[in-house]
Amino acid sequence: MKSITRTLLASTTLALMTATGAMADGIGASLLTQQHPFYIEINNAMEAEADARGVPLEVSIANQDLSKQLADVEDFIVKGVDVLVISPVDSQGALPAIMKAKAAGIEVITVDVPAEGVDVTSYIGTDNYAGGVRAAELMGERLGGEGKVAIIDYPTVQSVVARIDGFKKGLEEFPGIEIVAQQTGITRAEALAAAQNMLQANPDISGIFGFGDDAALAAAVAVKSAGLSEQVQVIGFDGMEEARNAVDSDPVMVGVIQQFPDQMGKMAVDTAIAIMNGEEVPAEQPIVPGVYTGK
């Protein structure tokens, strides 16, 4: 009788834990946004790979809200996921959540955006610094080594910091090119305002580098609105379909540094599975970016 009672109690406890979400396994993923095609591709690739390999995956979307991301990670910790995949909204701000996950014995993988101030099991993302250098090379080529350029930035995200650092380093090879303005423009609307401000203050700008496709597309709109289509050339970073189409059809958009989010999503799930199987994984898994300048 005691054995039966213990079995019933254990079964009841298990059912209650499952029903309340207090018990889980597999992968918990906190992605920065779903308002950008890049992250939609990461999400879709993760779900497809997890489904193909039969591994539980739960995805939460932070919507570029650090407080929500911290709460989502806390929820994954309570549920007891095996591996946390995170694209930090803020490279430094996500530190407490990542530290708490690690303290709970959860392995952490960062995707696209690295975390600052903490070691994670693996970082998967574009070699952003190299991509920034390639953007500078393209800008230098298109401007003939002479001109004034502006940058639209997103300084709280370490991957963007690396892009901008690479861009500035790459421009050192073109002493005739001067950076005359740099402003933050996270959303497309903010990037449009930043581009307009920089063009008004520096009407002789001949090139704009947008940290991402949204920023670059917004800059192209500002350039055309200012009647500077014959003067200013814009380069973006991501390589989403809308930006590639713009490069194909809009003379202002001269190129984009192309990332491969589908590779990132698949690699994140494969890495998480390897970790769950007790395998060693590389601490960094850089993906070499491409350059798209038209069909």
PDB file of C-alpha atoms in Angstrom:
ATOM      1  CA  MET A   1       0.000   0.000   0.000  1.00  0.00           C
ATOM      2  CA  LYS A   2       2.811   2.412   0.917  1.00  0.00           C
ATOM      3  CA  SER A   3       4.503   1.653  -2.400  1.00  0.00           C
ATOM      4  CA  ILE A   4       1.276   2.366  -4.294  1.00  0.00           C
ATOM      5  CA  THR A   5       0.797   5.603  -2.343  1.00  0.00           C
ATOM      6  CA  ARG A   6       4.339   6.754  -3.112  1.00  0.00           C
ATOM      7  CA  THR A   7       3.826   5.973  -6.802  1.00  0.00           C
ATOM      8  CA  LEU A   8       0.561   7.912  -6.897  1.00  0.00           C
ATOM      9  CA  LEU A   9       2.140  10.885  -5.125  1.00  0.00           C
ATOM     10  CA  ALA A  10       5.084  10.892  -7.511  1.00  0.00           C
ATOM     11  CA  SER A  11       2.751  10.733 -10.521  1.00  0.00           C
ATOM     12  CA  THR A  12       0.624  13.553  -9.152  1.00  0.00           C
ATOM     13  CA  THR A  13       3.681  15.713  -8.470  1.00  0.00           C
ATOM     14  CA  LEU A  14       5.005  15.113 -11.989  1.00  0.00           C
ATOM     15  CA  ALA A  15       1.652  16.042 -13.505  1.00  0.00           C
ATOM     16  CA  LEU A  16       1.446  19.222 -11.456  1.00  0.00           C
ATOM     17  CA  MET A  17       4.999  20.266 -12.334  1.00  0.00           C
ATOM     18  CA  THR A  18       4.330  19.715 -16.024  1.00  0.00           C
ATOM     19  CA  ALA A  19       1.015  21.567 -15.912  1.00  0.00           C
ATOM     20  CA  THR A  20       2.532  24.596 -14.179  1.00  0.00           C
ATOM     21  CA  GLY A  21       5.510  24.736 -16.505  1.00  0.00           C
ATOM     22  CA  ALA A  22       7.965  24.042 -13.687  1.00  0.00           C
ATOM     23  CA  MET A  23       9.593  21.203 -15.541  1.00  0.00           C
ATOM     24  CA  ALA A  24      11.118  21.282 -18.993  1.00  0.00           C
ATOM     25  CA  ASP A  25      14.054  20.137 -21.052  1.00  0.00           C
ATOM     26  CA  GLY A  26      15.568  20.905 -24.422  1.00  0.00           C
ATOM     27  CA  ILE A  27      16.310  24.393 -25.700  1.00  0.00           C
ATOM     28  CA  GLY A  28      14.983  27.761 -24.595  1.00  0.00           C
ATOM     29  CA  ALA A  29      15.665  30.605 -27.022  1.00  0.00           C
ATOM     30  CA  SER A  30      15.311  34.321 -26.374  1.00  0.00           C
ATOM     31  CA  LEU A  31      15.540  36.258 -29.639  1.00  0.00           C
ATOM     32  CA  LEU A  32      15.977  39.998 -29.865  1.00  0.00           C
ATOM     33  CA  THR A  33      13.003  40.717 -32.145  1.00  0.00           C
ATOM     34  CA  GLN A  34      10.589  39.355 -34.726  1.00  0.00           C
ATOM     35  CA  GLN A  35      10.134  42.739 -36.373  1.00  0.00           C
ATOM     36  CA  HIS A  36      13.109  42.169 -38.667  1.00  0.00           C
ATOM     37  CA  PRO A  37      13.392  39.558 -41.442  1.00  0.00           C
ATOM     38  CA  PHE A  38      16.861  38.615 -40.185  1.00  0.00           C
ATOM     39  CA  TYR A  39      15.513  37.326 -36.875  1.00  0.00           C
ATOM     40  CA  ILE A  40      12.503  35.754 -38.526  1.00  0.00           C
ATOM     41  CA  GLU A  41      14.950  33.682 -40.584  1.00  0.00           C
ATOM     42  CA  ILE A  42      16.927  32.720 -37.471  1.00  0.00           C
ATOM     43  CA  ASN A  43      13.710  31.682 -35.729  1.00  0.00           C
ATOM     44  CA  ASN A  44      12.426  29.683 -38.692  1.00  0.00           C
ATOM     45  CA  ALA A  45      15.752  27.895 -39.140  1.00  0.00           C
ATOM     46  CA  MET A  46      15.896  27.005 -35.439  1.00  0.00           C
ATOM     47  CA  GLU A  47      12.369  25.623 -35.452  1.00  0.00           C
ATOM     48  CA  ALA A  48      12.978  23.621 -38.628  1.00  0.00           C
ATOM     49  CA  GLU A  49      16.205  22.078 -37.308  1.00  0.00           C
ATOM     50  CA  ALA A  50      14.730  21.315 -33.876  1.00  0.00           C
ATOM     51  CA  ASP A  51      11.744  19.656 -35.523  1.00  0.00           C
ATOM     52  CA  ALA A  52      13.962  17.657 -37.875  1.00  0.00           C
ATOM     53  CA  ARG A  53      16.091  16.410 -35.005  1.00  0.00           C
ATOM     54  CA  GLY A  54      13.245  15.832 -32.554  1.00  0.00           C
ATOM     55  CA  VAL A  55      14.469  18.221 -29.861  1.00  0.00           C
ATOM     56  CA  PRO A  56      12.105  20.366 -27.744  1.00  0.00           C
ATOM     57  CA  LEU A  57      12.479  24.071 -28.493  1.00  0.00           C
ATOM     58  CA  GLU A  58      10.659  27.039 -26.975  1.00  0.00           C
ATOM     59  CA  VAL A  59      11.236  30.495 -28.426  1.00  0.00           C
ATOM     60  CA  SER A  60      10.439  33.791 -26.721  1.00  0.00           C
ATOM     61  CA  ILE A  61      10.690  37.178 -28.428  1.00  0.00           C
ATOM     62  CA  ALA A  62      12.115  40.123 -26.493  1.00  0.00           C
ATOM     63  CA  ASN A  63      10.855  42.788 -28.911  1.00  0.00           C
ATOM     64  CA  GLN A  64      14.028  44.802 -28.203  1.00  0.00           C
ATOM     65  CA  ASP A  65      12.884  45.168 -24.579  1.00  0.00           C
ATOM     66  CA  LEU A  66      15.606  44.232 -22.101  1.00  0.00           C
ATOM     67  CA  SER A  67      13.163  43.881 -19.205  1.00  0.00           C
ATOM     68  CA  LYS A  68      11.094  41.372 -21.183  1.00  0.00           C
ATOM     69  CA  GLN A  69      14.201  39.454 -22.169  1.00  0.00           C
ATOM     70  CA  LEU A  70      15.341  39.210 -18.553  1.00  0.00           C
ATOM     71  CA  ALA A  71      11.877  37.946 -17.556  1.00  0.00           C
ATOM     72  CA  ASP A  72      11.853  35.415 -20.410  1.00  0.00           C
ATOM     73  CA  VAL A  73      15.246  34.042 -19.381  1.00  0.00           C
ATOM     74  CA  GLU A  74      14.065  33.819 -15.771  1.00  0.00           C
ATOM     75  CA  ASP A  75      11.119  31.747 -17.016  1.00  0.00           C
ATOM     76  CA  PHE A  76      13.453  29.391 -18.878  1.00  0.00           C
ATOM     77  CA  ILE A  77      15.550  29.000 -15.723  1.00  0.00           C
ATOM     78  CA  VAL A  78      12.454  28.092 -13.699  1.00  0.00           C
ATOM     79  CA  LYS A  79      11.416  25.598 -16.365  1.00  0.00           C
ATOM     80  CA  GLY A  80      14.867  24.033 -16.285  1.00  0.00           C
ATOM     81  CA  VAL A  81      15.871  24.056 -19.945  1.00  0.00           C
ATOM     82  CA  ASP A  82      19.111  22.279 -20.796  1.00  0.00           C
ATOM     83  CA  VAL A  83      20.493  25.016 -23.037  1.00  0.00           C
ATOM     84  CA  LEU A  84      19.695  28.727 -23.344  1.00  0.00           C
ATOM     85  CA  VAL A  85      20.135  30.355 -26.754  1.00  0.00           C
ATOM     86  CA  ILE A  86      20.055  34.145 -26.532  1.00  0.00           C
ATOM     87  CA  SER A  87      20.457  37.129 -28.820  1.00  0.00           C
ATOM     88  CA  PRO A  88      20.945  39.873 -26.223  1.00  0.00           C
ATOM     89  CA  VAL A  89      18.919  43.052 -26.529  1.00  0.00           C
ATOM     90  CA  ASP A  90      21.822  44.739 -24.767  1.00  0.00           C
ATOM     91  CA  SER A  91      25.251  43.099 -24.735  1.00  0.00           C
ATOM     92  CA  GLN A  92      25.946  44.309 -21.189  1.00  0.00           C
ATOM     93  CA  GLY A  93      22.393  44.457 -19.881  1.00  0.00           C
ATOM     94  CA  ALA A  94      21.800  40.742 -20.454  1.00  0.00           C
ATOM     95  CA  LEU A  95      24.727  39.844 -18.177  1.00  0.00           C
ATOM     96  CA  PRO A  96      22.665  39.220 -14.976  1.00  0.00           C
ATOM     97  CA  ALA A  97      20.311  36.828 -16.773  1.00  0.00           C
ATOM     98  CA  ILE A  98      23.141  34.896 -18.394  1.00  0.00           C
ATOM     99  CA  MET A  99      25.027  34.640 -15.100  1.00  0.00           C
ATOM    100  CA  LYS A 100      21.891  33.372 -13.371  1.00  0.00           C
ATOM    101  CA  ALA A 101      21.323  30.756 -16.080  1.00  0.00           C
ATOM    102  CA  LYS A 102      24.909  29.559 -15.771  1.00  0.00           C
ATOM    103  CA  ALA A 103      24.584  29.388 -11.971  1.00  0.00           C
ATOM    104  CA  ALA A 104      21.551  27.153 -12.496  1.00  0.00           C
ATOM    105  CA  GLY A 105      23.658  24.758 -14.568  1.00  0.00           C
ATOM    106  CA  ILE A 106      22.234  25.859 -17.920  1.00  0.00           C
ATOM    107  CA  GLU A 107      24.662  26.076 -20.834  1.00  0.00           C
ATOM    108  CA  VAL A 108      24.406  29.350 -22.778  1.00  0.00           C
ATOM    109  CA  ILE A 109      24.829  30.014 -26.484  1.00  0.00           C
ATOM    110  CA  THR A 110      24.740  33.566 -27.836  1.00  0.00           C
ATOM    111  CA  VAL A 111      23.613  34.057 -31.437  1.00  0.00           C
ATOM    112  CA  ASP A 112      24.286  37.087 -33.652  1.00  0.00           C
ATOM    113  CA  VAL A 113      24.861  39.421 -30.676  1.00  0.00           C
ATOM    114  CA  PRO A 114      27.626  38.499 -28.198  1.00  0.00           C
ATOM    115  CA  ALA A 115      27.401  39.176 -24.477  1.00  0.00           C
ATOM    116  CA  GLU A 116      29.927  41.366 -22.709  1.00  0.00           C
ATOM    117  CA  GLY A 117      31.575  40.551 -19.384  1.00  0.00           C
ATOM    118  CA  VAL A 118      30.736  36.849 -19.275  1.00  0.00           C
ATOM    119  CA  ASP A 119      31.996  33.665 -20.925  1.00  0.00           C
ATOM    120  CA  VAL A 120      29.370  31.559 -22.663  1.00  0.00           C
ATOM    121  CA  THR A 121      29.632  28.030 -23.996  1.00  0.00           C
ATOM    122  CA  SER A 122      29.590  29.192 -27.606  1.00  0.00           C
ATOM    123  CA  TYR A 123      29.019  32.332 -29.657  1.00  0.00           C
ATOM    124  CA  ILE A 124      27.586  31.917 -33.157  1.00  0.00           C
ATOM    125  CA  GLY A 125      27.502  34.906 -35.447  1.00  0.00           C
ATOM    126  CA  THR A 126      28.805  36.790 -38.397  1.00  0.00           C
ATOM    127  CA  ASP A 127      32.389  37.945 -38.246  1.00  0.00           C
ATOM    128  CA  ASN A 128      31.093  41.486 -37.845  1.00  0.00           C
ATOM    129  CA  TYR A 129      34.481  43.154 -37.693  1.00  0.00           C
ATOM    130  CA  ALA A 130      35.476  41.559 -41.000  1.00  0.00           C
ATOM    131  CA  GLY A 131      32.118  42.606 -42.425  1.00  0.00           C
ATOM    132  CA  GLY A 132      32.764  46.189 -41.376  1.00  0.00           C
ATOM    133  CA  VAL A 133      36.155  46.124 -43.074  1.00  0.00           C
ATOM    134  CA  ARG A 134      34.541  44.819 -46.264  1.00  0.00           C
ATOM    135  CA  ALA A 135      31.953  47.616 -46.088  1.00  0.00           C
ATOM    136  CA  ALA A 136      34.803  50.135 -45.862  1.00  0.00           C
ATOM    137  CA  GLU A 137      36.551  48.550 -48.842  1.00  0.00           C
ATOM    138  CA  LEU A 138      33.354  48.787 -50.878  1.00  0.00           C
ATOM    139  CA  MET A 139      32.803  52.400 -49.792  1.00  0.00           C
ATOM    140  CA  GLY A 140      36.376  53.320 -50.660  1.00  0.00           C
ATOM    141  CA  GLU A 141      36.025  51.706 -54.057  1.00  0.00           C
ATOM    142  CA  ARG A 142      32.709  53.359 -54.863  1.00  0.00           C
ATOM    143  CA  LEU A 143      33.888  56.812 -53.747  1.00  0.00           C
ATOM    144  CA  GLY A 144      37.186  56.529 -55.540  1.00  0.00           C
ATOM    145  CA  GLY A 145      39.051  56.946 -52.266  1.00  0.00           C
ATOM    146  CA  GLU A 146      37.757  60.499 -51.676  1.00  0.00           C
ATOM    147  CA  GLY A 147      34.791  61.932 -49.796  1.00  0.00           C
ATOM    148  CA  LYS A 148      32.938  62.456 -46.535  1.00  0.00           C
ATOM    149  CA  VAL A 149      30.918  59.660 -44.969  1.00  0.00           C
ATOM    150  CA  ALA A 150      28.412  59.266 -42.151  1.00  0.00           C
ATOM    151  CA  ILE A 151      27.519  56.283 -39.986  1.00  0.00           C
ATOM    152  CA  ILE A 152      24.167  55.196 -38.555  1.00  0.00           C
ATOM    153  CA  ASP A 153      24.904  53.260 -35.373  1.00  0.00           C
ATOM    154  CA  TYR A 154      23.379  51.016 -32.660  1.00  0.00           C
ATOM    155  CA  PRO A 155      25.992  51.344 -29.899  1.00  0.00           C
ATOM    156  CA  THR A 156      24.490  49.089 -27.214  1.00  0.00           C
ATOM    157  CA  VAL A 157      24.814  45.952 -29.362  1.00  0.00           C
ATOM    158  CA  GLN A 158      28.317  44.511 -29.434  1.00  0.00           C
ATOM    159  CA  SER A 159      27.959  42.992 -32.904  1.00  0.00           C
ATOM    160  CA  VAL A 160      27.223  46.453 -34.293  1.00  0.00           C
ATOM    161  CA  VAL A 161      30.142  47.932 -32.348  1.00  0.00           C
ATOM    162  CA  ALA A 162      32.369  45.386 -34.094  1.00  0.00           C
ATOM    163  CA  ARG A 163      30.947  46.363 -37.500  1.00  0.00           C
ATOM    164  CA  ILE A 164      31.579  50.036 -36.896  1.00  0.00           C
ATOM    165  CA  ASP A 165      35.084  49.352 -35.570  1.00  0.00           C
ATOM    166  CA  GLY A 166      35.830  47.283 -38.662  1.00  0.00           C
ATOM    167  CA  PHE A 167      34.430  49.983 -40.931  1.00  0.00           C
ATOM    168  CA  LYS A 168      36.575  52.661 -39.324  1.00  0.00           C
ATOM    169  CA  LYS A 169      39.656  50.459 -39.466  1.00  0.00           C
ATOM    170  CA  GLY A 170      39.019  49.649 -43.112  1.00  0.00           C
ATOM    171  CA  LEU A 171      38.713  53.318 -43.999  1.00  0.00           C
ATOM    172  CA  GLU A 172      42.256  53.882 -42.746  1.00  0.00           C
ATOM    173  CA  GLU A 173      43.322  52.472 -46.099  1.00  0.00           C
ATOM    174  CA  PHE A 174      41.584  55.451 -47.743  1.00  0.00           C
ATOM    175  CA  PRO A 175      43.105  58.609 -46.211  1.00  0.00           C
ATOM    176  CA  GLY A 176      41.036  60.742 -48.584  1.00  0.00           C
ATOM    177  CA  ILE A 177      37.800  59.604 -46.897  1.00  0.00           C
ATOM    178  CA  GLU A 178      36.702  61.386 -43.726  1.00  0.00           C
ATOM    179  CA  ILE A 179      33.999  60.339 -41.253  1.00  0.00           C
ATOM    180  CA  VAL A 180      32.107  63.557 -40.514  1.00  0.00           C
ATOM    181  CA  ALA A 181      29.067  62.269 -38.576  1.00  0.00           C
ATOM    182  CA  GLN A 182      27.872  59.295 -36.550  1.00  0.00           C
ATOM    183  CA  GLN A 183      24.410  59.027 -35.020  1.00  0.00           C
ATOM    184  CA  THR A 184      22.277  56.311 -33.451  1.00  0.00           C
ATOM    185  CA  GLY A 185      19.244  55.105 -35.395  1.00  0.00           C
ATOM    186  CA  ILE A 186      17.968  51.789 -34.056  1.00  0.00           C
ATOM    187  CA  THR A 187      14.564  51.567 -35.750  1.00  0.00           C
ATOM    188  CA  ARG A 188      13.895  52.508 -39.353  1.00  0.00           C
ATOM    189  CA  ALA A 189      12.122  55.690 -38.234  1.00  0.00           C
ATOM    190  CA  GLU A 190      15.026  56.648 -35.968  1.00  0.00           C
ATOM    191  CA  ALA A 191      17.525  55.895 -38.729  1.00  0.00           C
ATOM    192  CA  LEU A 192      15.566  58.103 -41.133  1.00  0.00           C
ATOM    193  CA  ALA A 193      15.697  60.983 -38.649  1.00  0.00           C
ATOM    194  CA  ALA A 194      19.425  60.408 -38.034  1.00  0.00           C
ATOM    195  CA  ALA A 195      20.180  60.394 -41.758  1.00  0.00           C
ATOM    196  CA  GLN A 196      18.161  63.561 -42.306  1.00  0.00           C
ATOM    197  CA  ASN A 197      19.968  65.305 -39.453  1.00  0.00           C
ATOM    198  CA  MET A 198      23.400  64.305 -40.713  1.00  0.00           C
ATOM    199  CA  LEU A 199      22.640  65.339 -44.288  1.00  0.00           C
ATOM    200  CA  GLN A 200      21.326  68.722 -43.152  1.00  0.00           C
ATOM    201  CA  ALA A 201      24.413  69.338 -41.031  1.00  0.00           C
ATOM    202  CA  ASN A 202      26.789  67.990 -43.690  1.00  0.00           C
ATOM    203  CA  PRO A 203      25.302  68.601 -47.156  1.00  0.00           C
ATOM    204  CA  ASP A 204      28.555  67.483 -48.800  1.00  0.00           C
ATOM    205  CA  ILE A 205      28.313  63.883 -47.492  1.00  0.00           C
ATOM    206  CA  SER A 206      29.013  61.387 -50.260  1.00  0.00           C
ATOM    207  CA  GLY A 207      28.511  58.080 -48.430  1.00  0.00           C
ATOM    208  CA  ILE A 208      26.455  56.602 -45.585  1.00  0.00           C
ATOM    209  CA  PHE A 209      27.076  53.285 -43.851  1.00  0.00           C
ATOM    210  CA  GLY A 210      24.029  51.845 -42.102  1.00  0.00           C
ATOM    211  CA  PHE A 211      24.716  49.312 -39.337  1.00  0.00           C
ATOM    212  CA  GLY A 212      21.833  47.198 -40.687  1.00  0.00           C
ATOM    213  CA  ASP A 213      19.552  47.042 -43.689  1.00  0.00           C
ATOM    214  CA  ASP A 214      16.770  49.011 -41.996  1.00  0.00           C
ATOM    215  CA  ALA A 215      19.204  51.849 -41.298  1.00  0.00           C
ATOM    216  CA  ALA A 216      20.556  51.782 -44.840  1.00  0.00           C
ATOM    217  CA  LEU A 217      17.119  51.687 -46.464  1.00  0.00           C
ATOM    218  CA  ALA A 218      16.031  54.615 -44.298  1.00  0.00           C
ATOM    219  CA  ALA A 219      19.185  56.506 -45.255  1.00  0.00           C
ATOM    220  CA  ALA A 220      18.429  55.938 -48.946  1.00  0.00           C
ATOM    221  CA  VAL A 221      14.988  57.485 -48.440  1.00  0.00           C
ATOM    222  CA  ALA A 222      16.561  60.511 -46.726  1.00  0.00           C
ATOM    223  CA  VAL A 223      19.090  60.896 -49.529  1.00  0.00           C
ATOM    224  CA  LYS A 224      16.398  60.920 -52.208  1.00  0.00           C
ATOM    225  CA  SER A 225      14.185  63.281 -50.202  1.00  0.00           C
ATOM    226  CA  ALA A 226      17.110  65.690 -49.927  1.00  0.00           C
ATOM    227  CA  GLY A 227      17.667  65.566 -53.683  1.00  0.00           C
ATOM    228  CA  LEU A 228      21.122  64.057 -53.260  1.00  0.00           C
ATOM    229  CA  SER A 229      20.688  60.843 -55.239  1.00  0.00           C
ATOM    230  CA  GLU A 230      23.511  61.760 -57.619  1.00  0.00           C
ATOM    231  CA  GLN A 231      25.884  62.507 -54.734  1.00  0.00           C
ATOM    232  CA  VAL A 232      25.386  60.024 -51.871  1.00  0.00           C
ATOM    233  CA  GLN A 233      25.953  56.283 -51.927  1.00  0.00           C
ATOM    234  CA  VAL A 234      24.598  54.006 -49.181  1.00  0.00           C
ATOM    235  CA  ILE A 235      25.894  50.657 -47.919  1.00  0.00           C
ATOM    236  CA  GLY A 236      23.956  48.398 -45.551  1.00  0.00           C
ATOM    237  CA  PHE A 237      24.608  45.311 -43.499  1.00  0.00           C
ATOM    238  CA  ASP A 238      22.460  42.137 -43.279  1.00  0.00           C
ATOM    239  CA  GLY A 239      21.590  41.271 -46.854  1.00  0.00           C
ATOM    240  CA  MET A 240      17.848  40.787 -46.444  1.00  0.00           C
ATOM    241  CA  GLU A 241      15.723  40.427 -49.575  1.00  0.00           C
ATOM    242  CA  GLU A 242      14.358  43.978 -49.423  1.00  0.00           C
ATOM    243  CA  ALA A 243      17.872  45.400 -49.251  1.00  0.00           C
ATOM    244  CA  ARG A 244      19.163  43.161 -52.036  1.00  0.00           C
ATOM    245  CA  ASN A 245      16.225  44.223 -54.206  1.00  0.00           C
ATOM    246  CA  ALA A 246      17.054  47.851 -53.449  1.00  0.00           C
ATOM    247  CA  VAL A 247      20.654  47.287 -54.527  1.00  0.00           C
ATOM    248  CA  ASP A 248      19.327  45.794 -57.771  1.00  0.00           C
ATOM    249  CA  SER A 249      16.982  48.704 -58.522  1.00  0.00           C
ATOM    250  CA  ASP A 250      18.041  51.813 -56.573  1.00  0.00           C
ATOM    251  CA  PRO A 251      21.283  53.583 -57.615  1.00  0.00           C
ATOM    252  CA  VAL A 252      21.611  55.079 -54.109  1.00  0.00           C
ATOM    253  CA  MET A 253      21.944  51.619 -52.530  1.00  0.00           C
ATOM    254  CA  VAL A 254      25.280  50.411 -53.847  1.00  0.00           C
ATOM    255  CA  GLY A 255      25.727  47.284 -51.730  1.00  0.00           C
ATOM    256  CA  VAL A 256      25.084  45.347 -48.552  1.00  0.00           C
ATOM    257  CA  ILE A 257      27.272  43.123 -46.431  1.00  0.00           C
ATOM    258  CA  GLN A 258      25.386  39.850 -46.464  1.00  0.00           C
ATOM    259  CA  GLN A 259      24.798  37.730 -43.371  1.00  0.00           C
ATOM    260  CA  PHE A 260      23.384  34.210 -43.340  1.00  0.00           C
ATOM    261  CA  PRO A 261      20.789  33.979 -40.534  1.00  0.00           C
ATOM    262  CA  ASP A 262      19.539  30.579 -41.681  1.00  0.00           C
ATOM    263  CA  GLN A 263      23.021  29.163 -41.019  1.00  0.00           C
ATOM    264  CA  MET A 264      23.057  30.796 -37.578  1.00  0.00           C
ATOM    265  CA  GLY A 265      19.704  29.316 -36.573  1.00  0.00           C
ATOM    266  CA  LYS A 266      20.591  25.808 -37.709  1.00  0.00           C
ATOM    267  CA  MET A 267      24.030  25.991 -36.116  1.00  0.00           C
ATOM    268  CA  ALA A 268      22.522  27.174 -32.810  1.00  0.00           C
ATOM    269  CA  VAL A 269      20.281  24.121 -32.567  1.00  0.00           C
ATOM    270  CA  ASP A 270      23.011  21.718 -33.693  1.00  0.00           C
ATOM    271  CA  THR A 271      25.391  23.209 -31.122  1.00  0.00           C
ATOM    272  CA  ALA A 272      22.786  22.941 -28.367  1.00  0.00           C
ATOM    273  CA  ILE A 273      22.207  19.282 -29.213  1.00  0.00           C
ATOM    274  CA  ALA A 274      25.945  18.599 -29.165  1.00  0.00           C
ATOM    275  CA  ILE A 275      26.154  20.206 -25.717  1.00  0.00           C
ATOM    276  CA  MET A 276      23.240  18.110 -24.448  1.00  0.00           C
ATOM    277  CA  ASN A 277      25.064  15.031 -25.734  1.00  0.00           C
ATOM    278  CA  GLY A 278      28.117  15.957 -23.674  1.00  0.00           C
ATOM    279  CA  GLU A 279      30.237  16.977 -26.643  1.00  0.00           C
ATOM    280  CA  GLU A 280      32.780  19.787 -26.704  1.00  0.00           C
ATOM    281  CA  VAL A 281      31.841  22.743 -28.911  1.00  0.00           C
ATOM    282  CA  PRO A 282      33.923  25.691 -30.149  1.00  0.00           C
ATOM    283  CA  ALA A 283      33.793  28.801 -27.985  1.00  0.00           C
ATOM    284  CA  GLU A 284      33.355  30.912 -31.119  1.00  0.00           C
ATOM    285  CA  GLN A 285      31.777  29.914 -34.422  1.00  0.00           C
ATOM    286  CA  PRO A 286      32.176  32.853 -36.824  1.00  0.00           C
ATOM    287  CA  ILE A 287      30.324  32.904 -40.136  1.00  0.00           C
ATOM    288  CA  VAL A 288      32.107  34.749 -42.933  1.00  0.00           C
ATOM    289  CA  PRO A 289      29.889  37.462 -44.450  1.00  0.00           C
ATOM    290  CA  GLY A 290      29.393  38.035 -48.155  1.00  0.00           C
ATOM    291  CA  VAL A 291      29.159  41.225 -50.204  1.00  0.00           C
ATOM    292  CA  TYR A 292      26.141  41.845 -52.416  1.00  0.00           C
ATOM    293  CA  THR A 293      26.425  44.543 -55.085  1.00  0.00           C
ATOM    294  CA  GLY A 294      23.640  43.432 -57.420  1.00  0.00           C
ATOM    295  CA  LYS A 295      22.624  40.600 -59.689  1.00  0.00           C
TER     296      LYS A 295
END
